[in-house]
mmCIF file of C-alpha atoms and ligand atoms in Angstrom:
data_model
loop_
_atom_site.group_PDB
_atom_site.id
_atom_site.type_symbol
_atom_site.label_atom_id
_atom_site.label_comp_id
_atom_site.label_asym_id
_atom_site.label_seq_id
_atom_site.Cartn_x
_atom_site.Cartn_y
_atom_site.Cartn_z
ATOM 1 C CA MET A 270 -20.636 79.564 19.468
ATOM 2 C CA ALA A 271 -18.304 79.131 16.545
ATOM 3 C CA LYS A 272 -15.638 76.470 16.647
ATOM 4 C CA GLU A 273 -16.191 72.862 17.548
ATOM 5 C CA THR A 274 -14.329 70.663 19.996
ATOM 6 C CA ARG A 275 -14.865 67.022 20.916
ATOM 7 C CA PHE A 276 -18.466 65.785 20.890
ATOM 8 C CA GLY A 277 -19.403 68.836 18.888
ATOM 9 C CA PHE A 278 -19.165 71.065 21.942
ATOM 10 C CA PRO A 279 -18.172 74.665 21.162
ATOM 11 C CA PHE A 280 -16.541 75.629 24.487
ATOM 12 C CA GLU A 281 -13.107 74.546 25.680
ATOM 13 C CA SER A 282 -13.400 75.857 29.227
ATOM 14 C CA ILE A 283 -15.391 75.070 32.337
ATOM 15 C CA PRO A 284 -18.016 77.767 32.896
ATOM 16 C CA SER A 285 -17.734 80.159 35.843
ATOM 17 C CA SER A 286 -20.479 79.420 38.383
ATOM 18 C CA TRP A 287 -21.362 78.316 41.881
ATOM 19 C CA TYR A 288 -21.198 74.531 42.099
ATOM 20 C CA GLN A 289 -22.229 72.061 44.772
ATOM 21 C CA VAL A 290 -19.388 70.124 46.387
ATOM 22 C CA ALA A 291 -21.201 68.525 49.345
ATOM 23 C CA TRP A 292 -24.319 68.465 51.448
ATOM 24 C CA ALA A 293 -23.561 70.456 54.586
ATOM 25 C CA ASP A 294 -24.709 67.756 56.985
ATOM 26 C CA GLU A 295 -22.533 65.068 55.446
ATOM 27 C CA VAL A 296 -19.331 66.803 56.584
ATOM 28 C CA ARG A 297 -18.645 66.931 60.320
ATOM 29 C CA PRO A 298 -16.766 69.809 61.969
ATOM 30 C CA GLY A 299 -13.106 68.837 61.907
ATOM 31 C CA GLU A 300 -13.492 66.644 58.800
ATOM 32 C CA VAL A 301 -11.146 66.815 55.803
ATOM 33 C CA ARG A 302 -11.982 65.542 52.305
ATOM 34 C CA PRO A 303 -10.040 65.363 49.058
ATOM 35 C CA LEU A 304 -12.049 66.665 46.090
ATOM 36 C CA LYS A 305 -11.455 66.494 42.363
ATOM 37 C CA TYR A 306 -13.354 69.223 40.519
ATOM 38 C CA PHE A 307 -12.701 71.671 37.664
ATOM 39 C CA GLY A 308 -9.797 69.500 36.526
ATOM 40 C CA ARG A 309 -8.049 70.346 39.799
ATOM 41 C CA ASP A 310 -7.125 68.582 43.008
ATOM 42 C CA LEU A 311 -8.796 70.328 45.942
ATOM 43 C CA VAL A 312 -9.264 69.862 49.651
ATOM 44 C CA LEU A 313 -12.456 70.583 51.568
ATOM 45 C CA PHE A 314 -12.317 71.018 55.320
ATOM 46 C CA ARG A 315 -14.787 72.042 57.980
ATOM 47 C CA THR A 316 -13.476 74.037 60.895
ATOM 48 C CA VAL A 317 -14.285 73.228 64.492
ATOM 49 C CA THR A 318 -16.741 76.126 64.441
ATOM 50 C CA GLY A 319 -18.582 74.563 61.494
ATOM 51 C CA ASP A 320 -17.381 76.776 58.649
ATOM 52 C CA PHE A 321 -16.346 75.270 55.313
ATOM 53 C CA ALA A 322 -13.210 75.993 53.295
ATOM 54 C CA VAL A 323 -11.923 74.776 49.929
ATOM 55 C CA LEU A 324 -8.283 75.154 48.891
ATOM 56 C CA ASP A 325 -6.072 73.814 46.150
ATOM 57 C CA ALA A 326 -4.876 70.498 47.487
ATOM 58 C CA PHE A 327 -1.105 70.687 47.327
ATOM 59 C CA CYS A 328 0.928 72.195 50.142
ATOM 60 C CA PRO A 329 3.410 74.724 48.705
ATOM 61 C CA HIS A 330 6.143 73.477 51.064
ATOM 62 C CA TYR A 331 6.933 70.016 49.620
ATOM 63 C CA GLY A 332 3.683 69.307 47.762
ATOM 64 C CA ALA A 333 1.743 66.981 50.062
ATOM 65 C CA HIS A 334 -1.981 66.592 49.275
ATOM 66 C CA LEU A 335 -3.773 68.121 52.253
ATOM 67 C CA GLY A 336 -6.814 65.917 51.661
ATOM 68 C CA TYR A 337 -4.884 62.785 52.598
ATOM 69 C CA GLY A 338 -3.861 62.968 56.227
ATOM 70 C CA GLY A 339 -4.401 66.702 56.732
ATOM 71 C CA GLU A 340 -6.017 67.564 60.057
ATOM 72 C CA VAL A 341 -8.175 70.439 61.185
ATOM 73 C CA LYS A 342 -6.819 72.512 64.039
ATOM 74 C CA ASP A 343 -9.313 75.130 65.189
ATOM 75 C CA CYS A 344 -10.061 77.051 61.958
ATOM 76 C CA ASP A 345 -6.991 75.855 60.016
ATOM 77 C CA ILE A 346 -5.801 72.723 58.257
ATOM 78 C CA VAL A 347 -2.435 71.196 59.179
ATOM 79 C CA CYS A 348 -0.349 69.507 56.500
ATOM 80 C CA PRO A 349 0.449 65.865 57.328
ATOM 81 C CA PHE A 350 3.996 66.062 55.932
ATOM 82 C CA HIS A 351 5.774 68.733 58.031
ATOM 83 C CA GLY A 352 3.008 70.461 59.957
ATOM 84 C CA TRP A 353 2.608 73.700 58.019
ATOM 85 C CA GLN A 354 -0.733 75.223 58.919
ATOM 86 C CA TRP A 355 -3.165 76.972 56.541
ATOM 87 C CA ASN A 356 -6.291 79.006 57.153
ATOM 88 C CA ALA A 357 -9.530 79.088 55.134
ATOM 89 C CA ALA A 358 -8.155 81.887 52.959
ATOM 90 C CA GLY A 359 -5.131 79.750 52.070
ATOM 91 C CA ARG A 360 -2.696 81.848 54.132
ATOM 92 C CA ASN A 361 0.065 80.140 56.045
ATOM 93 C CA THR A 362 -0.438 80.626 59.787
ATOM 94 C CA TRP A 363 2.425 78.493 61.132
ATOM 95 C CA ALA A 364 5.609 76.891 59.796
ATOM 96 C CA PRO A 365 7.135 74.803 62.611
ATOM 97 C CA LEU A 366 10.807 74.970 61.644
ATOM 98 C CA ASP A 367 10.590 78.722 61.119
ATOM 99 C CA GLY A 368 8.698 79.230 64.348
ATOM 100 C CA ARG A 369 6.401 81.748 62.674
ATOM 101 C CA ALA A 370 3.760 82.202 59.996
ATOM 102 C CA ARG A 371 5.193 82.307 56.492
ATOM 103 C CA GLU A 372 2.859 85.028 55.351
ATOM 104 C CA GLU A 373 4.402 85.253 51.896
ATOM 105 C CA VAL A 374 3.367 81.663 51.081
ATOM 106 C CA ALA A 375 -0.231 80.887 50.130
ATOM 107 C CA ILE A 376 -2.492 78.273 48.610
ATOM 108 C CA ALA A 377 -5.289 79.231 46.206
ATOM 109 C CA SER A 378 -8.642 79.346 47.996
ATOM 110 C CA TYR A 379 -12.174 79.332 46.617
ATOM 111 C CA PRO A 380 -15.258 81.273 47.770
ATOM 112 C CA VAL A 381 -17.564 78.942 49.714
ATOM 113 C CA VAL A 382 -21.123 79.454 50.934
ATOM 114 C CA VAL A 383 -23.740 77.218 52.488
ATOM 115 C CA ARG A 384 -27.208 77.769 51.077
ATOM 116 C CA ASN A 385 -30.172 75.421 51.357
ATOM 117 C CA SER A 386 -28.053 72.960 53.398
ATOM 118 C CA ILE A 387 -25.714 72.602 50.431
ATOM 119 C CA VAL A 388 -22.045 73.599 50.249
ATOM 120 C CA TRP A 389 -21.356 75.667 47.120
ATOM 121 C CA VAL A 390 -17.992 76.666 45.698
ATOM 122 C CA TRP A 391 -17.454 79.475 43.240
ATOM 123 C CA TYR A 392 -15.232 78.468 40.331
ATOM 124 C CA ASP A 393 -13.706 80.802 37.791
ATOM 125 C CA ARG A 394 -10.742 79.738 35.704
ATOM 126 C CA GLU A 395 -8.866 82.965 36.407
ATOM 127 C CA GLY A 396 -9.992 83.292 40.015
ATOM 128 C CA ALA A 397 -12.397 86.166 39.310
ATOM 129 C CA ALA A 398 -14.944 87.119 41.979
ATOM 130 C CA PRO A 399 -18.463 85.630 41.859
ATOM 131 C CA MET A 400 -20.787 87.049 39.197
ATOM 132 C CA TYR A 401 -23.853 86.425 41.379
ATOM 133 C CA GLU A 402 -24.932 85.074 44.756
ATOM 134 C CA ILE A 403 -26.530 81.683 45.113
ATOM 135 C CA PRO A 404 -29.874 82.267 46.913
ATOM 136 C CA GLU A 405 -31.405 80.744 50.008
ATOM 137 C CA VAL A 406 -34.714 79.417 48.689
ATOM 138 C CA ILE A 407 -35.573 77.233 51.653
ATOM 139 C CA ASP A 408 -37.362 79.649 53.946
ATOM 140 C CA ALA A 409 -37.596 77.716 57.190
ATOM 141 C CA ALA A 410 -39.498 80.591 58.785
ATOM 142 C CA ALA A 411 -42.299 80.269 56.237
ATOM 143 C CA VAL A 412 -42.398 76.524 55.560
ATOM 144 C CA ARG A 413 -41.088 73.646 57.605
ATOM 145 C CA TYR A 414 -39.148 71.190 55.463
ATOM 146 C CA ARG A 415 -37.638 67.867 56.300
ATOM 147 C CA PRO A 416 -33.848 67.788 56.505
ATOM 148 C CA ILE A 417 -32.555 66.582 53.146
ATOM 149 C CA TYR A 418 -29.505 64.648 54.252
ATOM 150 C CA PRO A 419 -29.257 61.671 54.057
ATOM 151 C CA ASP A 420 -32.761 60.495 53.121
ATOM 152 C CA ALA A 421 -33.790 62.976 50.428
ATOM 153 C CA VAL A 422 -30.623 63.278 48.369
ATOM 154 C CA HIS A 423 -28.838 61.332 45.685
ATOM 155 C CA GLY A 424 -25.639 61.751 43.729
ATOM 156 C CA TRP A 425 -24.010 60.379 40.592
ATOM 157 C CA GLN A 426 -20.262 60.604 40.170
ATOM 158 C CA ASN A 427 -18.129 61.309 37.134
ATOM 159 C CA VAL A 428 -20.951 61.243 34.597
ATOM 160 C CA HIS A 429 -19.951 61.882 31.003
ATOM 161 C CA LEU A 430 -21.718 65.207 30.466
ATOM 162 C CA MET A 431 -21.205 68.912 30.889
ATOM 163 C CA PRO A 432 -23.329 71.437 32.833
ATOM 164 C CA GLN A 433 -24.530 72.913 29.542
ATOM 165 C CA TYR A 434 -26.481 69.749 28.782
ATOM 166 C CA LEU A 435 -28.478 69.909 32.011
ATOM 167 C CA VAL A 436 -29.189 73.622 31.666
ATOM 168 C CA GLU A 437 -30.512 73.085 28.146
ATOM 169 C CA ASN A 438 -32.453 70.034 29.298
ATOM 170 C CA SER A 439 -34.497 72.267 31.600
ATOM 171 C CA VAL A 440 -36.007 74.217 28.701
ATOM 172 C CA ASP A 441 -36.485 71.253 26.378
ATOM 173 C CA ALA A 442 -40.256 70.796 26.806
ATOM 174 C CA GLU A 443 -40.715 67.792 24.538
ATOM 175 C CA HIS A 444 -38.145 65.661 26.326
ATOM 176 C CA PHE A 445 -40.472 65.659 29.355
ATOM 177 C CA ARG A 446 -42.924 63.768 27.165
ATOM 178 C CA TRP A 447 -40.496 61.330 25.569
ATOM 179 C CA VAL A 448 -38.040 60.699 28.384
ATOM 180 C CA HIS A 449 -40.116 61.316 31.497
ATOM 181 C CA GLY A 450 -43.515 60.064 30.413
ATOM 182 C CA ALA A 451 -45.402 63.365 30.714
ATOM 183 C CA ALA A 452 -48.742 63.299 28.886
ATOM 184 C CA GLY A 453 -51.282 65.888 27.886
ATOM 185 C CA PRO A 454 -50.688 69.641 27.550
ATOM 186 C CA LEU A 455 -47.096 70.613 28.234
ATOM 187 C CA SER A 456 -45.140 73.838 27.927
ATOM 188 C CA VAL A 457 -41.968 75.551 29.103
ATOM 189 C CA ALA A 458 -41.930 79.359 29.131
ATOM 190 C CA LEU A 459 -38.949 81.601 29.855
ATOM 191 C CA LYS A 460 -39.649 84.787 31.811
ATOM 192 C CA PRO A 461 -38.530 86.968 30.097
ATOM 193 C CA LYS A 462 -38.125 85.254 26.764
ATOM 194 C CA ARG A 463 -34.601 86.672 26.402
ATOM 195 C CA PRO A 464 -33.046 86.272 29.848
ATOM 196 C CA SER A 465 -30.250 88.523 31.034
ATOM 197 C CA GLY A 466 -28.284 88.526 34.259
ATOM 198 C CA CYS A 467 -27.180 85.269 35.843
ATOM 199 C CA VAL A 468 -30.549 83.635 36.518
ATOM 200 C CA VAL A 469 -33.197 82.259 34.178
ATOM 201 C CA ASP A 470 -36.784 82.090 35.420
ATOM 202 C CA LEU A 471 -38.911 79.519 33.700
ATOM 203 C CA ARG A 472 -42.326 77.978 34.182
ATOM 204 C CA VAL A 473 -43.102 74.381 33.285
ATOM 205 C CA SER A 474 -46.828 73.691 32.897
ATOM 206 C CA MET A 475 -48.140 70.157 32.747
ATOM 207 C CA VAL A 476 -50.950 67.940 34.005
ATOM 208 C CA LEU A 477 -49.765 65.441 36.584
ATOM 209 C CA GLY A 478 -51.544 62.104 36.278
ATOM 210 C CA TYR A 479 -53.040 63.182 32.940
ATOM 211 C CA GLY A 480 -55.699 60.772 31.671
ATOM 212 C CA LYS A 481 -55.606 58.577 34.806
ATOM 213 C CA ALA A 482 -58.238 58.327 37.513
ATOM 214 C CA ARG A 483 -55.507 58.242 40.150
ATOM 215 C CA THR A 484 -51.784 57.752 40.553
ATOM 216 C CA TRP A 485 -49.695 57.595 43.737
ATOM 217 C CA LEU A 486 -48.822 61.264 43.134
ATOM 218 C CA THR A 487 -52.359 62.286 42.218
ATOM 219 C CA PRO A 488 -54.705 60.121 44.335
ATOM 220 C CA ASP A 489 -57.602 62.537 43.707
ATOM 221 C CA GLY A 490 -57.193 62.629 39.943
ATOM 222 C CA PRO A 491 -55.152 64.759 37.531
ATOM 223 C CA VAL A 492 -53.625 67.996 38.835
ATOM 224 C CA GLU A 493 -52.680 70.973 36.696
ATOM 225 C CA ALA A 494 -49.186 71.825 37.828
ATOM 226 C CA THR A 495 -47.031 74.846 37.239
ATOM 227 C CA ILE A 496 -43.448 74.311 38.309
ATOM 228 C CA ASP A 497 -41.534 77.569 38.664
ATOM 229 C CA SER A 498 -37.826 77.059 38.249
ATOM 230 C CA GLN A 499 -34.735 79.158 38.414
ATOM 231 C CA ILE A 500 -31.525 78.237 36.692
ATOM 232 C CA TRP A 501 -28.677 79.855 38.607
ATOM 233 C CA GLY A 502 -25.626 80.093 36.406
ATOM 234 C CA MET A 503 -24.456 76.826 34.938
ATOM 235 C CA GLY A 504 -24.479 74.916 38.222
ATOM 236 C CA ALA A 505 -27.995 74.583 39.598
ATOM 237 C CA ASN A 506 -31.689 74.401 38.898
ATOM 238 C CA PHE A 507 -34.141 75.180 41.706
ATOM 239 C CA ALA A 508 -37.681 73.937 41.008
ATOM 240 C CA ASN A 509 -40.673 74.774 43.193
ATOM 241 C CA PHE A 510 -43.589 72.394 42.752
ATOM 242 C CA GLY A 511 -45.928 74.878 44.446
ATOM 243 C CA VAL A 512 -49.550 73.810 44.448
ATOM 244 C CA ALA A 513 -48.652 70.365 43.106
ATOM 245 C CA ASP A 514 -47.271 69.264 46.485
ATOM 246 C CA GLY A 515 -45.114 72.110 47.831
ATOM 247 C CA ALA A 516 -41.824 70.284 47.325
ATOM 248 C CA VAL A 517 -38.688 72.095 46.256
ATOM 249 C CA LEU A 518 -36.140 70.297 44.113
ATOM 250 C CA ILE A 519 -32.535 71.352 43.700
ATOM 251 C CA GLU A 520 -30.623 69.698 40.889
ATOM 252 C CA SER A 521 -26.983 70.609 40.653
ATOM 253 C CA HIS A 522 -24.034 69.494 38.599
ATOM 254 C CA THR A 523 -20.371 70.116 39.182
ATOM 255 C CA PRO A 524 -17.668 69.675 36.549
ATOM 256 C CA VAL A 525 -15.068 67.095 37.484
ATOM 257 C CA ASP A 526 -13.164 68.052 34.350
ATOM 258 C CA ILE A 527 -14.013 69.399 30.909
ATOM 259 C CA GLU A 528 -16.098 66.319 29.962
ATOM 260 C CA HIS A 529 -17.446 64.890 33.220
ATOM 261 C CA SER A 530 -19.647 66.092 36.063
ATOM 262 C CA ASP A 531 -20.934 64.943 39.420
ATOM 263 C CA LEU A 532 -24.717 65.295 39.679
ATOM 264 C CA PHE A 533 -26.714 65.933 42.826
ATOM 265 C CA VAL A 534 -30.430 65.862 43.615
ATOM 266 C CA SER A 535 -31.926 67.286 46.821
ATOM 267 C CA VAL A 536 -35.659 67.036 47.534
ATOM 268 C CA PHE A 537 -37.126 69.373 50.155
ATOM 269 C CA LEU A 538 -40.432 68.024 51.393
ATOM 270 C CA PRO A 539 -42.735 70.266 53.447
ATOM 271 C CA VAL A 540 -44.078 68.880 56.692
ATOM 272 C CA GLU A 541 -46.833 70.086 58.950
ATOM 273 C CA GLU A 542 -45.842 73.048 61.094
ATOM 274 C CA ASN A 543 -47.335 71.866 64.326
ATOM 275 C CA LEU A 544 -45.776 68.429 64.654
ATOM 276 C CA PRO A 545 -43.497 68.535 67.711
ATOM 277 C CA ASP A 546 -41.213 65.817 66.328
ATOM 278 C CA LEU A 547 -40.645 64.768 62.771
ATOM 279 C CA PRO A 548 -42.316 61.422 62.075
ATOM 280 C CA PRO A 549 -40.474 58.860 59.917
ATOM 281 C CA LEU A 550 -40.768 59.271 56.166
ATOM 282 C CA THR A 551 -44.077 57.974 54.879
ATOM 283 C CA ASP A 552 -44.191 55.569 51.947
ATOM 284 C CA ARG A 553 -45.554 58.402 49.820
ATOM 285 C CA GLU A 554 -42.659 60.678 50.769
ATOM 286 C CA LYS A 555 -40.194 57.921 49.982
ATOM 287 C CA SER A 556 -41.861 57.475 46.595
ATOM 288 C CA ARG A 557 -41.729 61.227 45.978
ATOM 289 C CA ILE A 558 -37.986 61.320 46.607
ATOM 290 C CA ARG A 559 -37.392 58.185 44.547
ATOM 291 C CA GLU A 560 -39.413 59.669 41.691
ATOM 292 C CA GLN A 561 -37.054 62.627 41.339
ATOM 293 C CA ILE A 562 -34.031 60.353 41.367
ATOM 294 C CA VAL A 563 -35.558 58.030 38.782
ATOM 295 C CA GLN A 564 -36.494 60.934 36.517
ATOM 296 C CA LEU A 565 -32.964 62.320 36.428
ATOM 297 C CA GLN A 566 -31.572 58.828 35.958
ATOM 298 C CA ARG A 567 -33.697 58.540 32.813
ATOM 299 C CA ASP A 568 -31.892 61.487 31.238
ATOM 300 C CA LEU A 569 -28.436 60.084 31.749
ATOM 301 C CA PRO A 570 -28.069 57.460 28.982
ATOM 302 C CA ILE A 571 -29.103 60.101 26.458
ATOM 303 C CA LEU A 572 -27.040 62.969 27.799
ATOM 304 C CA GLU A 573 -23.933 60.842 28.390
ATOM 305 C CA ASN A 574 -23.864 59.830 24.756
ATOM 306 C CA LEU A 575 -25.013 63.067 23.208
ATOM 307 C CA ARG A 576 -23.251 64.707 20.311
ATOM 308 C CA TYR A 577 -23.818 68.416 20.765
ATOM 309 C CA ILE A 578 -25.518 69.955 17.742
ATOM 310 C CA GLN A 579 -24.628 73.615 17.364
ATOM 311 C CA ASN A 580 -27.360 74.351 14.827
ATOM 312 C CA PRO A 581 -30.255 72.053 15.697
ATOM 313 C CA ALA A 582 -33.055 71.376 13.221
ATOM 314 C CA TYR A 583 -35.577 73.002 15.542
ATOM 315 C CA SER A 584 -39.236 72.136 15.237
ATOM 316 C CA ARG A 585 -41.648 75.033 14.908
ATOM 317 C CA THR A 586 -42.164 75.795 18.601
ATOM 318 C CA GLU A 587 -38.866 74.914 20.214
ATOM 319 C CA GLY A 588 -36.133 77.117 18.753
ATOM 320 C CA SER A 589 -36.916 80.290 20.668
ATOM 321 C CA ALA A 590 -36.298 79.052 24.214
ATOM 322 C CA MET A 591 -33.316 76.897 23.322
ATOM 323 C CA SER A 592 -31.494 79.545 21.342
ATOM 324 C CA ALA A 593 -32.201 82.062 24.143
ATOM 325 C CA ILE A 594 -30.725 79.778 26.795
ATOM 326 C CA ARG A 595 -27.700 79.090 24.630
ATOM 327 C CA LYS A 596 -27.089 82.785 24.138
ATOM 328 C CA TRP A 597 -27.553 83.410 27.866
ATOM 329 C CA SER A 598 -25.094 80.670 28.837
ATOM 330 C CA GLU A 599 -22.227 82.132 26.815
ATOM 331 C CA GLN A 600 -21.537 84.733 29.515
ATOM 332 C CA PHE A 601 -20.271 82.029 31.858
ATOM 333 C CA TYR A 602 -17.560 80.698 29.540
ATOM 334 C CA PRO A 603 -14.296 82.616 29.890
ATOM 335 C CA GLY A 604 -13.214 84.136 26.615
ATOM 336 C CA SER A 605 -16.307 83.091 24.717
ATOM 337 C CA GLY A 606 -17.569 86.614 24.086
HETATM 338 S S1 LIG B 232 4.649 69.423 52.364
HETATM 339 FE FE1 LIG B 232 3.250 70.386 53.650
HETATM 340 S S2 LIG B 232 4.369 70.911 55.386
HETATM 341 FE FE2 LIG B 232 5.814 70.067 54.054
#
């Protein structure tokens, strides 16, 4: 990190990563959506067989935006202006006036995967291949979870912050105390201390309900909780609450442009294996979901107005993890090396 751009931020590019663009169950087969991410106009469509595709939005014929009036035909999208047809790879498959596919004409396409009921798109400024795979952490064979959409998700649009802020927020132990009301012993440990590769493993240790006889989350008194998290690239944080209550939280953040991001929260709640039908959400489950939304909401006024400090005045115990995560994150910024 050397130079400084607006808000003190040292990078001028959007980092390469997998980013969430939708929850899978919110998009029906045959549906078309305009998207605005990475400073680009995009179109998302879901084929009749249920696959997802993301292309640059503008048809190379006369420039129509495929997200406004485009229609899915089988596994392709048809332009609303003159009927040119495009497949998920962005190849032209039919040009009506020519009576054939114009194979030499293409639209830029983006790698798309569905993991954990979330639609992820790989972004790299130069179109380079993914540096890593986004994992499936929801193991339905081992644990039965409630579907997340629509009851256990929440999103914020066009928030004034960059993915870097949320990645750094994950290792900032003391902010859990000041912003989120955590009390008692508290620590965040990176495993290893100097992460390499595209994932950071970290363990947050705290005492839920510290100093209180009972809370709605800890009706039997305080619970020592270790929350094992993985930060995958610059786009997502997967947190497993393990013995605390078995929930899995996925926080993700997708750059709209260089200064703004959409944020997403998904809360996976385990349910008993042997229930034949899922009962309605209990009040406690509703509170659990709301709690995660409220906690992220608390970060936003601070992060939206942050001036990025390149050389923080670290207190005695905090510089190691933060400087390690900053060093690790540099690999995702094109040309930052
Ligand atoms: S602009 Fe798309 S078919 Fe003409």
